[in-house]
Tab-separated table of C-alpha atoms and ligand atoms in Angstrom:
chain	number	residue	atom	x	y	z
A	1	UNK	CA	-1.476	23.742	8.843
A	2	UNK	CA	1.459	22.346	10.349
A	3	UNK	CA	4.185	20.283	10.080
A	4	UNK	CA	6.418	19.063	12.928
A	5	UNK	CA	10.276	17.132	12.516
A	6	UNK	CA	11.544	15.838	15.527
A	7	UNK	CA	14.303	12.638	15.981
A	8	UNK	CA	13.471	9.072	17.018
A	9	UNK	CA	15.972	6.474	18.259
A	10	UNK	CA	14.538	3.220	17.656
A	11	UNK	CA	17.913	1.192	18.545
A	12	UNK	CA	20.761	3.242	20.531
A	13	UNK	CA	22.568	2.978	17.637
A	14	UNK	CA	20.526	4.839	14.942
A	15	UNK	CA	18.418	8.418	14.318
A	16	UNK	CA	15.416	8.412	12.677
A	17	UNK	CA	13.135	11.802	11.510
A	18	UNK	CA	9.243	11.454	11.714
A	19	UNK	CA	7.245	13.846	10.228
A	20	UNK	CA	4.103	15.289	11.816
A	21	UNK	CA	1.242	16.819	9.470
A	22	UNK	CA	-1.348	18.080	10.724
A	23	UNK	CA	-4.277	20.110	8.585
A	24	UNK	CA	-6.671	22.626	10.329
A	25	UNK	CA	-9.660	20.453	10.521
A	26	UNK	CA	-7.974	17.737	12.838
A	27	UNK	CA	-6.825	15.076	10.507
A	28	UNK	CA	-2.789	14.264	11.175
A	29	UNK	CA	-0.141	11.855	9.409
A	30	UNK	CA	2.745	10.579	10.810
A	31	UNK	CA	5.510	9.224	9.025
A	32	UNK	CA	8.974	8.184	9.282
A	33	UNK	CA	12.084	8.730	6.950
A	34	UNK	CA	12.777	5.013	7.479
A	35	UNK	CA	11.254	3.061	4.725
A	36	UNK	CA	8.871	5.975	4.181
A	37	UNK	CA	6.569	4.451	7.061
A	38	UNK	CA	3.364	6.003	7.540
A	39	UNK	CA	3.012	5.312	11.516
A	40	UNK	CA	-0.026	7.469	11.938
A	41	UNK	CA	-3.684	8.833	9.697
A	42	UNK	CA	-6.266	10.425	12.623
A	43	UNK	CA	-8.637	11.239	11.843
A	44	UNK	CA	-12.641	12.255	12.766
A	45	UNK	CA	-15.351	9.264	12.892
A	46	UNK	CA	-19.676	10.638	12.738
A	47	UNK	CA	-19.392	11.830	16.277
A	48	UNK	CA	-16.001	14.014	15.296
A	49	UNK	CA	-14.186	11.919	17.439
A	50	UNK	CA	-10.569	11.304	16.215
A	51	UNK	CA	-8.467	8.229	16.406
A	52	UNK	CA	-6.013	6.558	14.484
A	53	UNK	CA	-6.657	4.451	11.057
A	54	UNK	CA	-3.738	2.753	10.381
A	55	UNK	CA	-1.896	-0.244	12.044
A	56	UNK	CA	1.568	0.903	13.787
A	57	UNK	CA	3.850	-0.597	15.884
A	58	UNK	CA	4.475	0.202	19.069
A	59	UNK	CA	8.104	-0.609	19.114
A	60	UNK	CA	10.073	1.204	16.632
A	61	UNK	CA	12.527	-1.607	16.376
A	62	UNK	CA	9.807	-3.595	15.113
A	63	UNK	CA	10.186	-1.731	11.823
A	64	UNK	CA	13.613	-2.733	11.090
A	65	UNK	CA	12.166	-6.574	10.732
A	66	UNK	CA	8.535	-5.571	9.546
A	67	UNK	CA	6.824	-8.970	8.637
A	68	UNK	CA	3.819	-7.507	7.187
A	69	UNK	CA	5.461	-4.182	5.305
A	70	UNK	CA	3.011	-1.653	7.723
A	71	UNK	CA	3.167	1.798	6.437
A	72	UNK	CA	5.956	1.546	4.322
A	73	UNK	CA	7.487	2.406	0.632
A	74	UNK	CA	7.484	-1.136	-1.004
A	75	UNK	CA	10.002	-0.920	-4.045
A	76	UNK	CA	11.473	-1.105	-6.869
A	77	UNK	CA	8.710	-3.897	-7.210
A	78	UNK	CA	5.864	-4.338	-5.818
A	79	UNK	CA	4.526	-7.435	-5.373
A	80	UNK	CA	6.155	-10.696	-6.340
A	81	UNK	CA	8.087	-11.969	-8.957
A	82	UNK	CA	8.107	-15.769	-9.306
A	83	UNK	CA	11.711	-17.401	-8.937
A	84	UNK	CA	13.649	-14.013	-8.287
A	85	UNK	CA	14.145	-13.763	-12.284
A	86	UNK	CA	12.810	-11.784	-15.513
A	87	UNK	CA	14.113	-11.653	-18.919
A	88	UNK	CA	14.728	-8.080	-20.403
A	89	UNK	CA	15.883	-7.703	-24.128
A	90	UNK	CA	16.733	-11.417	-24.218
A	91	UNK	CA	18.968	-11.431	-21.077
A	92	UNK	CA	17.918	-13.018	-17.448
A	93	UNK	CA	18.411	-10.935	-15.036
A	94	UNK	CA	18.679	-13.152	-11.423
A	95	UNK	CA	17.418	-11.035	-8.026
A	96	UNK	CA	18.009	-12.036	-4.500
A	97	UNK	CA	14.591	-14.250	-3.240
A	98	UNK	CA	13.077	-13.321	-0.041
A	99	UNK	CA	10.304	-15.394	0.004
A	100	UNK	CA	10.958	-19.289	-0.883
A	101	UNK	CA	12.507	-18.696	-4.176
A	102	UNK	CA	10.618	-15.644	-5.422
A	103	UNK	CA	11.350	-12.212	-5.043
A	104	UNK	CA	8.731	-9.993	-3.096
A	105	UNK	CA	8.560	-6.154	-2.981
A	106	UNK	CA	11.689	-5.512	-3.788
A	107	UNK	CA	13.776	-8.344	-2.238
A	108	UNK	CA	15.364	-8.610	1.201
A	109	UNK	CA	16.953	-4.657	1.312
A	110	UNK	CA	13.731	-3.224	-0.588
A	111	UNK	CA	12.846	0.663	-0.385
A	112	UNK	CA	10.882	-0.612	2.946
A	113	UNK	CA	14.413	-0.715	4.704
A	114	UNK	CA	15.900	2.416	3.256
A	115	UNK	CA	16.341	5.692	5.320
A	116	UNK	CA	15.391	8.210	2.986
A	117	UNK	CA	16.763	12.010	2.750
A	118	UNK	CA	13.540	14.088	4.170
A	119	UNK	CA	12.476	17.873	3.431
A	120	UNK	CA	9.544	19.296	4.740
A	121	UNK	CA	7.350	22.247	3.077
A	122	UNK	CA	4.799	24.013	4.046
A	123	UNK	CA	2.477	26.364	2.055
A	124	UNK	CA	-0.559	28.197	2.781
A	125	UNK	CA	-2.989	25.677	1.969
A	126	UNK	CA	-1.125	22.322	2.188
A	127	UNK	CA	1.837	20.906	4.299
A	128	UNK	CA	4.443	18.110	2.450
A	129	UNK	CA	7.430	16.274	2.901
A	130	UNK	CA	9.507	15.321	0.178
A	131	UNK	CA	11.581	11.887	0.598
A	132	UNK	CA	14.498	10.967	-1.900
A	133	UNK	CA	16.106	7.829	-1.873
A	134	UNK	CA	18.736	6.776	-4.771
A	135	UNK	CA	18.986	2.583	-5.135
A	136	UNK	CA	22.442	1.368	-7.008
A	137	UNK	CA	22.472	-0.301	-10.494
A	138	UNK	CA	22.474	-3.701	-9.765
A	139	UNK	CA	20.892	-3.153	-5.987
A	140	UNK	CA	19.040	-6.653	-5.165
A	141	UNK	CA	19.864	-7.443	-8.677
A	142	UNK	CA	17.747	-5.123	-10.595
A	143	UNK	CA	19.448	-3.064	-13.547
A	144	UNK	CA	19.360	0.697	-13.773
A	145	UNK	CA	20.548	3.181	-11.167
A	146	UNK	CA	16.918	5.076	-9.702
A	147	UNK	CA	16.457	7.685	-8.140
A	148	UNK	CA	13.220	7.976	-6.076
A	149	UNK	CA	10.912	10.638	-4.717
A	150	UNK	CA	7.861	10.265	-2.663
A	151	UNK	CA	5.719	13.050	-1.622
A	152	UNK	CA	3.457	12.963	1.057
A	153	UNK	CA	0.886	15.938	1.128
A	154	UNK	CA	-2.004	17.026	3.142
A	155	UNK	CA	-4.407	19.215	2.423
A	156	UNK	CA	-7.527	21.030	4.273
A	157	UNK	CA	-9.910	18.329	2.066
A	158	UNK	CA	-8.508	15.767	4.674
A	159	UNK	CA	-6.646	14.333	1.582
A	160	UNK	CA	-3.352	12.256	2.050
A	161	UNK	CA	-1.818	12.543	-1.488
A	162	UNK	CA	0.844	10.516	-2.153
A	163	UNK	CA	3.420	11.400	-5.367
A	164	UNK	CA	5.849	8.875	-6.255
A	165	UNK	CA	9.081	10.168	-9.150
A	166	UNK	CA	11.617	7.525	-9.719
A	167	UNK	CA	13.797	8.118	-12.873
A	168	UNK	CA	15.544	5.339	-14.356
A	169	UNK	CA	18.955	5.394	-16.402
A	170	UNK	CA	18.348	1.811	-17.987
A	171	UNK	CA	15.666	-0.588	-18.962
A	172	UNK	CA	14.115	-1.764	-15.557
A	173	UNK	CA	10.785	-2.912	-13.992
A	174	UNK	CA	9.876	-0.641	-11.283
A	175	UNK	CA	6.588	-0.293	-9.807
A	176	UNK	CA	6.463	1.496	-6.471
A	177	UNK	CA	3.384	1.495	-4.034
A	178	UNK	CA	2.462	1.822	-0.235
A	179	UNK	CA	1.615	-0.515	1.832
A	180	UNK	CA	-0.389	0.867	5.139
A	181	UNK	CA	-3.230	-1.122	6.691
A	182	UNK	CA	-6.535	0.786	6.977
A	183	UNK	CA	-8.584	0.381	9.802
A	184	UNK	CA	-11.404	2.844	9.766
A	185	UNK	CA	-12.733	1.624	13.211
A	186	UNK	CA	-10.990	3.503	14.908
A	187	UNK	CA	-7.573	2.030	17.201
A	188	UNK	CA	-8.256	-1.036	15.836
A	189	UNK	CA	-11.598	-1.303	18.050
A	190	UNK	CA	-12.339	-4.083	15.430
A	191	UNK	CA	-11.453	-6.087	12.753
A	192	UNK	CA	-12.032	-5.537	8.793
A	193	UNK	CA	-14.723	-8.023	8.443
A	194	UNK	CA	-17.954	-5.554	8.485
A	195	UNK	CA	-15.954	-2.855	6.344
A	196	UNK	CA	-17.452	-2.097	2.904
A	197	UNK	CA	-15.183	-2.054	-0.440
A	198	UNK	CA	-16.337	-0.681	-3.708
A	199	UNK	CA	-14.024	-0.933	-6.582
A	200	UNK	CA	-13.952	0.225	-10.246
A	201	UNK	CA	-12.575	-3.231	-11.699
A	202	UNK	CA	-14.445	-6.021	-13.493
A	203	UNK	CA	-11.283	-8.141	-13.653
A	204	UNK	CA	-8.123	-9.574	-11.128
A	205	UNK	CA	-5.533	-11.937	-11.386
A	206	UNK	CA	-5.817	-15.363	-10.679
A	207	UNK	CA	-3.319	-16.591	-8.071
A	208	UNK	CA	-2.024	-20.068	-7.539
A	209	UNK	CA	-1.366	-21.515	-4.041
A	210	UNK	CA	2.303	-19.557	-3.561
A	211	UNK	CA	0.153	-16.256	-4.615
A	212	UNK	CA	1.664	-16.415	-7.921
A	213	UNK	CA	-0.474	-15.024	-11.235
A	214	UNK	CA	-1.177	-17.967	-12.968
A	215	UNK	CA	-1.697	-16.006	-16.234
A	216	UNK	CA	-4.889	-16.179	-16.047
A	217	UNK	CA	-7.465	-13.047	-15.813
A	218	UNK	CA	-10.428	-13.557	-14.206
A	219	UNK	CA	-13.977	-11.697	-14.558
A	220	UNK	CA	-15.692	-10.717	-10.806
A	221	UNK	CA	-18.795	-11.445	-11.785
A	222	UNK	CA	-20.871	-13.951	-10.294
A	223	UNK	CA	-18.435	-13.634	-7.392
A	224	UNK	CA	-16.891	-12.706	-4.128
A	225	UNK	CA	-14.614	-10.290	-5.845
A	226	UNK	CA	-17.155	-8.215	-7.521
A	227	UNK	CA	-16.820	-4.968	-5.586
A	228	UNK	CA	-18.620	-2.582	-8.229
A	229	UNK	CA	-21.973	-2.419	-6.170
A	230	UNK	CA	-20.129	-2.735	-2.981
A	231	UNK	CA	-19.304	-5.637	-1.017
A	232	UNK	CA	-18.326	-6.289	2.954
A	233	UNK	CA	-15.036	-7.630	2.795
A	234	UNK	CA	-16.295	-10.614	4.973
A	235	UNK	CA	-18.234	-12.416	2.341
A	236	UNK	CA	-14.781	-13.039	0.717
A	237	UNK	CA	-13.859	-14.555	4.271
A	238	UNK	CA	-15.909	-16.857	4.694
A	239	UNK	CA	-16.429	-18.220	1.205
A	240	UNK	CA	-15.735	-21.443	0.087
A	241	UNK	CA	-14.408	-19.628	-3.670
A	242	UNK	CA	-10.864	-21.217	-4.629
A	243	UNK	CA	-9.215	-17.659	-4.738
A	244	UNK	CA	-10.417	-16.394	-1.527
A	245	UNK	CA	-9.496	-20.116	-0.405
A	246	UNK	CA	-5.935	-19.470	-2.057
A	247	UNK	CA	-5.237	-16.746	-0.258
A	248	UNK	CA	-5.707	-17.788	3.007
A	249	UNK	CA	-9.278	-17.191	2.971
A	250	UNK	CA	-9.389	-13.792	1.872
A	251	UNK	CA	-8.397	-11.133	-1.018
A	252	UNK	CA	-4.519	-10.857	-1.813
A	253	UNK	CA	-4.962	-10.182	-5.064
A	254	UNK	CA	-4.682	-7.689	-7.613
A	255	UNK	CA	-7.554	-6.046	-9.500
A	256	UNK	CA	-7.611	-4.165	-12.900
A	257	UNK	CA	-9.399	-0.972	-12.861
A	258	UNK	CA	-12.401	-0.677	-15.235
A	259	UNK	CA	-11.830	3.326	-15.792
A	260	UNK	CA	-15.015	3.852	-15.143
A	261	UNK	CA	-15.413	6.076	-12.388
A	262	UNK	CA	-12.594	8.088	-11.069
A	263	UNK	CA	-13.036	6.834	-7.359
A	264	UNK	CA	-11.774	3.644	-8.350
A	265	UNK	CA	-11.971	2.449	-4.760
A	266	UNK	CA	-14.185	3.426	-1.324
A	267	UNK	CA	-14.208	1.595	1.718
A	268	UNK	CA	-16.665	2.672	4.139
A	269	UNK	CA	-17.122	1.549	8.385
A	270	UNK	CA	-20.719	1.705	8.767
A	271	UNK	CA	-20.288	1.792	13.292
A	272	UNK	CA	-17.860	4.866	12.606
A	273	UNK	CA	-18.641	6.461	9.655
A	274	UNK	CA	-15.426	6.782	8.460
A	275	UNK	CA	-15.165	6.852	4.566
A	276	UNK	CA	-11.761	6.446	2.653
A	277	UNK	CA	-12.007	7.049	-0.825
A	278	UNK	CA	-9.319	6.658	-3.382
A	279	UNK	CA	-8.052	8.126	-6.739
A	280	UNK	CA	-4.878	7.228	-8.638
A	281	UNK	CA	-3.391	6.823	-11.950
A	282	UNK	CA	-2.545	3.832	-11.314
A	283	UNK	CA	-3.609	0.651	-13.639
A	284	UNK	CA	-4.728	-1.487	-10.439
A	285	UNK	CA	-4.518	-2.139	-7.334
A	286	UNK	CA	-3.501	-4.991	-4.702
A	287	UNK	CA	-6.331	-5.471	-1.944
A	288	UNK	CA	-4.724	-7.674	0.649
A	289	UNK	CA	-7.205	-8.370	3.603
A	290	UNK	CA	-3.954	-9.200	5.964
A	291	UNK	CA	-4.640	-12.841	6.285
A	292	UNK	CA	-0.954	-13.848	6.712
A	293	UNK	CA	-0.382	-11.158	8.686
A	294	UNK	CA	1.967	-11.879	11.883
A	295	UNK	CA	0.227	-12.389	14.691
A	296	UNK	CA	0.841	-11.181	18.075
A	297	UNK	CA	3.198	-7.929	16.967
A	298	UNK	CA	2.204	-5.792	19.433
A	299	UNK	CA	0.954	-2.312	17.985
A	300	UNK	CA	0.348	0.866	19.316
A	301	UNK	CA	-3.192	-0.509	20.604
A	302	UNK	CA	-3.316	-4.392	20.486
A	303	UNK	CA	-2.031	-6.473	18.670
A	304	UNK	CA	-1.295	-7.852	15.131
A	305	UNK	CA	-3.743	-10.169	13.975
A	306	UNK	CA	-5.599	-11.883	11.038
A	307	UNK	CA	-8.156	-9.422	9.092
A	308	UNK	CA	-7.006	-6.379	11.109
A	309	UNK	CA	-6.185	-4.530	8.754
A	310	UNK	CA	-6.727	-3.582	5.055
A	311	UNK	CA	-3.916	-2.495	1.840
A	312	UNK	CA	-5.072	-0.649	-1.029
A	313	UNK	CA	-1.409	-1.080	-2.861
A	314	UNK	CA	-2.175	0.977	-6.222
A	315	UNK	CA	0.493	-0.164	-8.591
A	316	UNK	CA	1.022	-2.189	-11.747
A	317	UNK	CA	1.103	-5.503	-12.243
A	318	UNK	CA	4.525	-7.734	-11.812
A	319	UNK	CA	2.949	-10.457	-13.422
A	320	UNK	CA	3.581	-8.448	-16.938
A	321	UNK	CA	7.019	-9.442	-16.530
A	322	UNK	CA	6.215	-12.668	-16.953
A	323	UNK	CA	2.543	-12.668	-19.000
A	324	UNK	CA	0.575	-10.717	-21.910
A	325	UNK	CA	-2.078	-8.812	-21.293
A	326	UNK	CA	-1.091	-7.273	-17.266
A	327	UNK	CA	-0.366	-3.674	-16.587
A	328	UNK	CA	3.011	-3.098	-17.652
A	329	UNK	CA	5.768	-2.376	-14.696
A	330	UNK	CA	8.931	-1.490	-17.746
A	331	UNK	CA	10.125	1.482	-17.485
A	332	UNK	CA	12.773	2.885	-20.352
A	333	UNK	CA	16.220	4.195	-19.902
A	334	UNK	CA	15.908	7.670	-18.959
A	335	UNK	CA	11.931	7.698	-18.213
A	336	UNK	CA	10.694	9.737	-15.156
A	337	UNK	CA	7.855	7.214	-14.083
A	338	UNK	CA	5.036	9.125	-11.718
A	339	UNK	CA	2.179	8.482	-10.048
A	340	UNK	CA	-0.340	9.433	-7.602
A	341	UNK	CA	-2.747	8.422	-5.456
A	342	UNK	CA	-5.228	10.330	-3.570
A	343	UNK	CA	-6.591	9.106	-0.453
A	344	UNK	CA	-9.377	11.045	0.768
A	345	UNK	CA	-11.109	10.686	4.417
A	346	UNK	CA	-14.718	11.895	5.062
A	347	UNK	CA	-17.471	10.525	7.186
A	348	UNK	CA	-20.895	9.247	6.138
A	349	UNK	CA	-23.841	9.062	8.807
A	350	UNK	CA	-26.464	6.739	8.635
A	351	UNK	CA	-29.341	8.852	10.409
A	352	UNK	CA	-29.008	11.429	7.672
B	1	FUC	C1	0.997	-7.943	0.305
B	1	FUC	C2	0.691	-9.319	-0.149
B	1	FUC	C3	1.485	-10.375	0.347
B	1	FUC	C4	2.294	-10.178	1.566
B	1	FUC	C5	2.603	-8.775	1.889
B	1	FUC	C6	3.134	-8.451	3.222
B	1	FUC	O1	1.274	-7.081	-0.710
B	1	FUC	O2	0.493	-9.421	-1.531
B	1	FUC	O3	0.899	-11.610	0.279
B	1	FUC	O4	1.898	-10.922	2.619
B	1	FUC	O5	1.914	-7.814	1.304
């Protein structure tokens, strides 16, 4: 086990850390203290060959803009809210809009863009890096001064566990989450299309055609978001369903886990082998297929494009702010809110 700091310059004018852990059987992660980036998973495919399963840039500058969110810490809210505004104990509280008039992940100068304070640790069995980030009372209009933690650990079980702290003084909605884009291909050889999702959920959230929640719930079954059996993501492609349609013909959506199994999502790559599996305490989870991705970004092999890569954003649900019945996203004045989620990388061969 081993972890490696060393400085990046990705304008002339500012220093960057990124963080290099690397386990004993070959799997590494690469992150950045800017916006928490993950830049980097390898890991082995059925042949034990090892390439990279995320989508990075190859420009660092690129980050400081970053359309699509790749890698990064995506805070205090994930997700949108509609109009930049919530009530809280009968008072409107008014954020800054980044997107038309609503507020997404955070707003324009979310934890995506923050350089966070970085300390490394390494044990026996695992290797870590702590990042701490504190965001102002009244930062992008949210109440409540928060202070933020995010782990990153790796383990010899080629797990990538994620810990997120954030302790609140006041009454706030926070709901913090990552937002890499799996590839398990391998260098982005391909797209997403072929990979396999199962999921633990029997319900999402309906979207309207700004990807708002409508309000609504809706059941998977009988449809191209039932995931409990497993499901390539490409039949949600090319359907003709009004939510795939919605969403630029695809899955942006966010999906209430059943509690079922504990593995409350695997996506498998059936040419590589590759297997991601993931546990969280988290009530749900965003799947967004990246069809509004950016295209033409150039990464660190090709270059950004529709379906290319996939986000597993385990959080709760911003549209509680605004409906009954969604995974709440309050937290109260003086509440430590944490969470976890595991993901876990293996391989599966078909000619076993
Ligand atoms: C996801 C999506 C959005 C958006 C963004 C970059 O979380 O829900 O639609 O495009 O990330």
């Amino acid at each position: 086990m081993k972890i490696d700091i060393k400085e990046v310059k990705p304008t002339n004018d500012q220093v960057w850390k990124k963080a290099t852990l690397m386990n004993d059987h070959g799997m590494t992660v690469s992150l950045l203290n800017y916006g928490g980036i993950i830049t980097e998973i390898l890991v082995p495919d059925k042949d034990g060959k090892t390439e990279n399963v995320v989508l990075a840039y190859k420009n660092l500058e690129q980050y400081l803009t970053n359309p699509g969110y790749l890698g990064a810490i995506v805070g205090r809210v994930a997700g949108r809210i509609p109009g930049a505004a919530f009530e809280l104990n009968g008072k409107t509280y008014q954020l800054e809009s980044n997107e038309d008039e609503h507020c997404l992940h955070g707003g324009a100068n979310g934890f995506n863009h923050a350089l966070w304070e970085i300390e490394p640790k390494a044990l026996s069995d695992e290797v870590m890096v702590k990042l701490i980030h504190k965001s102002a009372d009244g930062e992008g209009g949210f109440p409540g001064n928060v202070e933020a933690e995010v782990t990153y650990t790796l383990n010899n079980q080629n797990q990538l566990i994620i810990n997120y702290t954030a302790y609140t003084d006041q009454m706030t909605p926070l709901t913090l989450t990552n937002h890499t884009y799996f590839n398990l291909s391998g260098d982005t050889k391909s797209t997403i299309n072929r990979h396999e999702v199962t999921m633990d959920s029997e319900q999402f959230v309906e979207l309207d055609e700004e990807l708002i929640p409508t309000g609504k719930l809706l059941n998977v079954q009988g449809t191209t978001f039932d995931f409990r059996n497993g499901r390539r993501l490409e039949d949600g492609f090319n359907d003709d369903f009004i939510q795939n349609q919605v969403a630029g013909c695809g899955y942006d959506h966010y999906f209430i886990f059943a509690n079922e199994k504990e593995e409350k999502a695997i996506v498998k790559d059936e040419n590589s082998g590759r297997k991601l599996t993931i546990k969280t305490n988290q009530p749900g989870v965003v799947m967004y297929t990246s069809n509004n991705l950016v295209e033409g970004l150039e990464l660190t092999e090709g270059v950004t494009k529709k379906y290319l890569g996939l986000c597993l954003e385990t959080q709760g649900s911003p549209a509680s702010l605004h409906h009954k019945g969604f995974p709440n996203i309050i937290r109260e004045e003086g509440e430590v809110n944490k969470t976890q989620t595991i993901f876990s990388f293996g391989v599966e061969s078909n000619d076993e």
